[in-house]
Coordinates of C-alpha atoms in Angstrom, one line a residue:
D1 CA 141.6 128.8 123.6
G2 CA 141.7 126.1 126.2
A3 CA 138.1 125.0 125.7
L4 CA 138.7 124.5 121.9
L5 CA 141.8 122.5 122.5
D6 CA 140.0 120.3 125.0
R7 CA 137.3 119.6 122.4
V8 CA 139.9 118.7 119.7
A9 CA 141.9 116.6 122.1
A10 CA 138.7 114.7 123.3
S11 CA 137.6 114.0 119.7
K12 CA 141.1 112.8 118.7
G13 CA 141.8 110.8 121.9
W14 CA 145.1 112.6 122.4
A15 CA 147.4 111.6 125.3
S16 CA 148.3 114.3 127.8
R17 CA 151.8 114.8 126.3
T18 CA 150.4 115.3 122.8
K19 CA 147.8 117.8 124.1
A20 CA 150.6 119.7 125.9
E21 CA 152.6 120.0 122.6
Y22 CA 149.5 121.4 120.8
R23 CA 148.9 123.8 123.7
T24 CA 152.4 125.2 123.2
T25 CA 151.7 125.9 119.6
F26 CA 148.3 127.5 120.4
S27 CA 149.9 129.7 123.0
K28 CA 152.6 130.9 120.6
L29 CA 149.9 131.6 118.0
A30 CA 148.0 133.7 120.6
E31 CA 151.2 135.5 121.6
W32 CA 152.0 136.3 118.0
W33 CA 148.4 137.5 117.2
I34 CA 148.3 139.9 120.2
S35 CA 151.8 141.3 119.5
T36 CA 151.3 141.7 115.8
H37 CA 147.8 143.0 115.6
R38 CA 147.9 144.9 119.0
S39 CA 144.5 143.5 119.7
T40 CA 143.0 141.7 122.7
R41 CA 140.3 140.1 120.6
P42 CA 140.9 136.3 120.6
M43 CA 141.9 134.8 117.3
R44 CA 139.1 133.1 115.3
F45 CA 139.1 130.2 112.8
G46 CA 138.2 132.7 110.1
D47 CA 141.4 134.6 110.8
L48 CA 143.5 131.6 109.7
D49 CA 144.0 132.5 106.1
R50 CA 147.0 131.7 104.0
Q51 CA 148.8 135.0 104.6
T52 CA 148.2 134.9 108.4
L53 CA 149.5 131.3 108.6
A54 CA 152.6 132.1 106.6
E55 CA 153.4 135.2 108.7
F56 CA 153.0 133.3 112.0
L57 CA 155.1 130.3 110.8
D58 CA 157.9 132.6 109.7
W59 CA 157.8 134.3 113.1
R60 CA 157.8 130.8 114.8
F61 CA 160.8 129.8 112.8
A62 CA 162.7 133.0 113.5
N63 CA 162.0 132.8 117.3
A64 CA 162.3 129.0 117.7
G65 CA 165.8 129.0 119.2
G66 CA 167.8 125.9 119.7
K67 CA 169.6 124.0 116.9
N68 CA 166.6 122.6 115.0
A69 CA 164.3 125.6 114.2
G70 CA 163.2 123.8 111.1
R71 CA 161.6 121.0 113.1
T72 CA 159.8 123.5 115.3
H73 CA 158.4 125.2 112.2
N74 CA 157.3 121.9 110.6
K75 CA 155.7 120.7 113.8
S76 CA 153.7 123.8 113.9
V77 CA 152.6 123.3 110.3
E78 CA 151.5 119.7 111.1
Q79 CA 149.6 120.8 114.2
L80 CA 147.8 123.8 112.5
S81 CA 146.9 121.5 109.6
C82 CA 145.3 119.1 112.1
L83 CA 143.4 121.9 113.8
L84 CA 142.1 123.2 110.5
R85 CA 141.0 119.8 109.2
W86 CA 139.2 119.2 112.5
G87 CA 137.4 122.6 112.2
M88 CA 136.3 121.9 108.6
H89 CA 134.9 118.4 109.3
E90 CA 133.5 119.1 112.8
D91 CA 131.4 122.1 111.8
R92 CA 131.3 124.1 108.6
S93 CA 130.6 127.2 110.7
F94 CA 134.3 127.1 111.8
I95 CA 135.9 127.1 108.3
D96 CA 134.7 126.3 104.7
A97 CA 137.9 125.3 103.1
L98 CA 141.5 124.6 104.1
P99 CA 143.9 127.4 103.3
R100 CA 147.2 126.3 101.7
L101 CA 149.9 126.0 104.3
P102 CA 153.5 127.1 103.6
D103 CA 156.1 124.5 102.5
E104 CA 158.1 122.7 105.2
K105 CA 161.6 124.0 106.0
D106 CA 164.8 122.0 106.2
Q107 CA 165.2 120.2 109.5
R108 CA 167.3 117.7 111.3
D109 CA 165.4 114.5 110.5
D110 CA 166.7 112.1 113.2
A111 CA 167.4 112.3 116.9
G112 CA 170.5 110.2 116.7
I113 CA 170.1 106.5 115.8
C114 CA 172.5 104.6 118.0
F115 CA 172.4 101.3 119.7
F116 CA 174.3 99.4 122.4
T117 CA 176.4 96.4 121.6
E118 CA 175.8 93.1 123.4
D119 CA 179.0 93.6 125.4
E120 CA 177.8 97.1 126.5
I121 CA 174.5 95.6 127.5
N122 CA 176.3 93.0 129.6
R123 CA 178.4 95.6 131.3
I124 CA 175.4 97.8 132.2
Y125 CA 173.6 94.7 133.6
W126 CA 176.5 93.8 135.9
A127 CA 176.8 97.5 136.9
T128 CA 173.4 97.3 138.5
Y129 CA 174.9 95.3 141.3
R130 CA 176.9 98.3 142.3
I131 CA 173.8 100.6 142.7
K132 CA 172.9 100.9 146.3
S133 CA 169.3 101.1 147.4
P134 CA 168.3 104.6 148.6
R135 CA 167.7 105.5 152.2
G136 CA 164.3 104.3 153.4
W137 CA 164.1 101.6 150.7
P138 CA 161.1 99.5 152.1
T139 CA 162.1 96.0 151.1
S140 CA 165.0 93.5 151.1
V141 CA 164.9 93.1 147.3
P142 CA 167.5 95.7 146.2
L143 CA 167.0 98.5 143.8
G144 CA 169.4 96.8 141.5
A145 CA 167.0 93.9 140.9
Y146 CA 164.4 96.4 139.7
L147 CA 166.9 98.0 137.4
R148 CA 168.0 94.6 136.0
C149 CA 164.4 93.7 135.2
A150 CA 163.9 97.1 133.5
L151 CA 167.0 96.6 131.4
V152 CA 165.8 93.1 130.3
F153 CA 162.3 94.6 129.4
F154 CA 163.7 97.6 127.6
Y155 CA 166.0 95.4 125.5
N156 CA 163.4 92.8 124.6
L157 CA 160.2 94.9 124.3
G158 CA 161.5 98.2 123.1
L159 CA 159.5 100.1 125.8
D160 CA 159.5 103.9 126.0
T161 CA 160.9 105.3 129.2
Q162 CA 157.6 106.2 130.9
S163 CA 156.0 102.7 130.3
L164 CA 158.3 101.6 133.2
F165 CA 159.6 104.7 134.9
A166 CA 156.4 106.8 135.2
Y167 CA 158.0 109.9 136.7
D168 CA 155.3 112.1 135.1
R169 CA 152.1 111.8 137.2
D170 CA 149.9 111.9 134.1
A171 CA 151.7 108.9 132.7
R172 CA 151.2 106.7 135.8
E173 CA 147.7 105.7 134.8
R174 CA 149.1 104.0 131.7
A175 CA 152.4 102.8 133.0
I176 CA 153.0 99.0 133.3
K177 CA 151.5 97.6 136.5
R178 CA 152.0 94.3 138.2
A179 CA 148.5 93.3 137.1
D180 CA 149.7 93.5 133.5
I181 CA 152.0 90.5 134.0
F182 CA 150.5 87.0 133.5
L183 CA 153.2 84.5 134.5
D184 CA 150.9 81.5 134.7
A185 CA 149.1 82.1 131.4
R186 CA 150.1 80.0 128.4
Q187 CA 147.5 81.5 126.1
P188 CA 147.5 85.3 125.5
P189 CA 145.1 86.9 128.0
S190 CA 143.1 88.6 125.2
R191 CA 142.8 85.3 123.2
Q192 CA 143.5 87.2 120.0
M193 CA 146.5 85.1 118.9
P194 CA 146.7 81.3 118.4
L195 CA 150.1 81.2 120.2
E196 CA 151.4 79.7 123.5
S197 CA 154.1 81.0 125.7
E198 CA 155.8 78.8 128.2
H199 CA 156.8 81.7 130.4
G200 CA 153.6 83.9 130.4
W201 CA 152.5 87.2 128.9
I202 CA 152.6 90.9 129.3
W203 CA 149.6 93.0 128.3
W204 CA 149.6 96.8 128.7
T205 CA 148.5 100.1 127.1
R206 CA 151.2 102.5 125.9
N207 CA 150.7 106.0 127.5
K208 CA 151.7 108.1 124.5
T209 CA 149.4 106.5 121.9
Q210 CA 146.9 104.6 124.2
K211 CA 147.4 101.5 122.0
E212 CA 147.3 98.1 123.5
F213 CA 150.2 95.7 123.3
E214 CA 150.4 92.0 124.1
R215 CA 153.7 90.2 124.0
P216 CA 154.9 86.7 125.2
L217 CA 157.6 86.7 127.9
N218 CA 160.8 84.8 127.3
R219 CA 162.6 82.9 130.0
E220 CA 164.9 85.9 130.8
M221 CA 162.0 88.4 131.2
A222 CA 159.9 86.0 133.2
G223 CA 162.8 85.2 135.6
H224 CA 163.6 88.8 136.3
V225 CA 160.0 90.0 136.7
A226 CA 159.2 87.1 139.1
V227 CA 161.8 88.4 141.6
I228 CA 160.0 91.8 141.9
L229 CA 156.5 90.5 141.6
G230 CA 157.1 88.4 144.8
D231 CA 158.4 91.6 146.5
D232 CA 155.0 93.4 146.6
P233 CA 151.7 91.5 146.5
D234 CA 149.7 94.6 145.5
R235 CA 148.8 93.9 141.9
D236 CA 147.5 97.5 141.2
T237 CA 150.8 99.2 141.9
L238 CA 153.4 100.2 139.2
L239 CA 155.8 97.4 138.2
M240 CA 158.7 99.6 138.9
S241 CA 157.7 100.5 142.4
T242 CA 157.5 98.7 145.7
H243 CA 155.3 99.5 148.7
G244 CA 154.6 102.9 147.4
M245 CA 158.2 103.9 146.5
L246 CA 159.3 104.4 142.9
A247 CA 162.3 102.3 141.8
G248 CA 164.6 104.7 140.0
T249 CA 163.7 108.1 141.3
H250 CA 161.8 110.8 139.4
R251 CA 164.8 111.2 137.1
P252 CA 165.6 107.8 135.7
N253 CA 167.9 109.1 133.0
Q254 CA 170.3 110.5 135.6
L255 CA 170.4 107.0 137.2
F256 CA 171.0 105.5 133.8
H257 CA 173.9 107.9 133.3
R258 CA 175.4 106.6 136.6
L259 CA 175.0 103.0 135.3
C260 CA 176.8 103.8 132.1
K261 CA 179.6 105.5 134.0
L262 CA 180.0 102.5 136.3
A263 CA 179.9 100.2 133.2
K264 CA 182.6 102.4 131.5
I265 CA 180.4 102.9 128.4
E266 CA 182.0 105.4 126.1
P267 CA 179.7 108.4 125.1
K268 CA 177.9 108.1 121.8
I269 CA 178.9 110.4 118.9
D270 CA 176.5 112.9 117.4
R271 CA 176.1 112.0 113.7
L272 CA 176.1 115.6 112.5
T273 CA 178.2 117.5 115.0
R274 CA 180.6 114.6 115.9
E275 CA 180.4 115.7 119.5
P276 CA 180.1 113.2 122.4
R277 CA 176.7 112.8 123.9
Q278 CA 175.3 110.9 126.9
W279 CA 173.3 107.8 126.4
N280 CA 169.7 107.8 127.6
L281 CA 167.1 105.1 128.4
K282 CA 165.5 105.9 125.0
D283 CA 168.6 104.4 123.4
L284 CA 167.6 101.0 124.8
R285 CA 164.4 101.3 122.8
K286 CA 166.5 102.0 119.7
T287 CA 168.7 99.1 120.5
C288 CA 165.7 96.7 120.6
G289 CA 164.5 98.0 117.2
A290 CA 168.0 97.7 115.7
Y291 CA 168.4 94.1 116.8
Q292 CA 164.8 93.2 115.7
E293 CA 165.5 94.7 112.3
A294 CA 168.9 93.1 111.9
A295 CA 167.8 89.6 112.9
D296 CA 164.7 89.8 110.7
Y297 CA 162.5 88.7 113.6
S298 CA 159.9 91.3 112.7
P299 CA 159.8 94.8 111.3
A300 CA 161.0 97.2 114.0
A301 CA 157.9 99.3 113.6
D302 CA 155.7 96.4 114.8
M303 CA 157.7 95.9 118.0
L304 CA 158.1 99.6 118.8
G305 CA 154.4 100.2 118.0
H306 CA 154.7 102.9 115.4
S307 CA 151.8 103.3 113.0
D308 CA 154.0 105.2 110.6
S309 CA 157.3 103.5 109.6
K310 CA 158.7 107.0 108.8
V311 CA 159.0 107.5 112.6
T312 CA 160.8 104.2 113.0
Y313 CA 163.4 104.8 110.3
G314 CA 163.7 108.5 111.0
H315 CA 164.3 108.4 114.7
Y316 CA 164.9 104.8 116.0
V317 CA 166.3 102.4 113.4
S318 CA 168.7 103.0 110.5
G319 CA 167.1 102.2 107.2
N320 CA 170.5 100.9 106.1
I321 CA 170.0 97.8 108.3
R322 CA 167.3 96.3 106.0
A323 CA 169.2 97.1 102.8
S324 CA 172.5 95.8 104.2
R325 CA 170.8 92.6 105.5
A326 CA 169.3 92.0 102.1
L327 CA 172.6 92.6 100.4
L328 CA 174.4 90.1 102.6
R329 CA 171.8 87.4 101.9
Q330 CA 171.4 88.1 98.2
H331 CA 172.1 85.1 96.0
Q332 CA 175.1 85.4 93.7
P333 CA 175.5 83.8 90.3
A334 CA 178.0 81.0 90.3
A335 CA 180.3 82.8 87.9
F336 CA 180.7 85.6 90.5
R337 CA 181.8 83.2 93.1
S338 CA 184.6 81.9 90.9
I339 CA 186.8 84.8 92.2
W340 CA 187.2 82.8 95.5
D341 CA 186.0 79.3 94.5
D342 CA 188.5 77.5 92.2
T343 CA 186.1 74.7 91.6
I344 CA 183.8 76.9 89.5
V345 CA 185.0 76.9 85.9
P346 CA 183.4 78.1 82.7
P347 CA 181.5 75.6 80.5
G348 CA 183.8 74.1 77.9
Q349 CA 181.7 75.1 74.9
L350 CA 182.3 78.8 75.7
F351 CA 185.9 78.4 74.7
A352 CA 185.6 75.8 72.0
K353 CA 187.2 76.8 68.7

């Protein structure tokens, strides 16, 4: 029930979006229980035996809809497992031992790992100058200046969409605010790193995981953000807003689709279906991860903030990048290089009679 979910969420420190995902699974479980057992009695922890779980998960898989029912099934397995572990460790009166959960089903393991080329990023940047500020825009700094700043931040920091464009009201408490920018600070504000940055720092908390991130600003980020910081002196407002008005509307991906159209960016191709698909702001996060990984600046998981690298390499960055980079840098024996270097010859004693 709702009270139980609230208890689990509070003890786990879940973000609102995570809690909503679990609520969906719990609602489906209640729906299945009532329809299958024709009973209005609420389901209890003791009812979650192996057979019951298997029957529910088979029903969930059969009624998932969409093109990735396996992922829906496996997500339900993961969430029910979390619930059962919580029940066992929180209070033995809930459950004495974990029942064995069914095996996972085949699923589509990635959400499309694509990235923008440097030329495409440049074209999107220049396209922001063609975006007109909406009616009632409260400042002389155009909407395009905000979009350019967002593009530079997405590319360099690998931000998720709602860290900047907090169109979800629950996300606005954790979205990046003007107060999270420290242009005049050379030392990191937290004083946790013995580093200096000539152009300042950004220090924010990611909404989805509630983890803190602290990163130095480079010259490009500092220059773009300085333009919009001077536009609204209220430090407590969202970075991507001005005088109470959001920059980018409540549907930022639709605005990004316009930018891609203006920049004449070709649609990306779905890896499995080979069908064209629209680019989204999330692809800028993947672009950051791809370039970080390819340049060996740092593992992409560190920049993107993933605690499990399986998420990084399953959904954001191709695992082929690291292997390909290693292959290109791998030292080759001199004899191998003789195929293109005529100065490399075999030692004379190998052919001595």
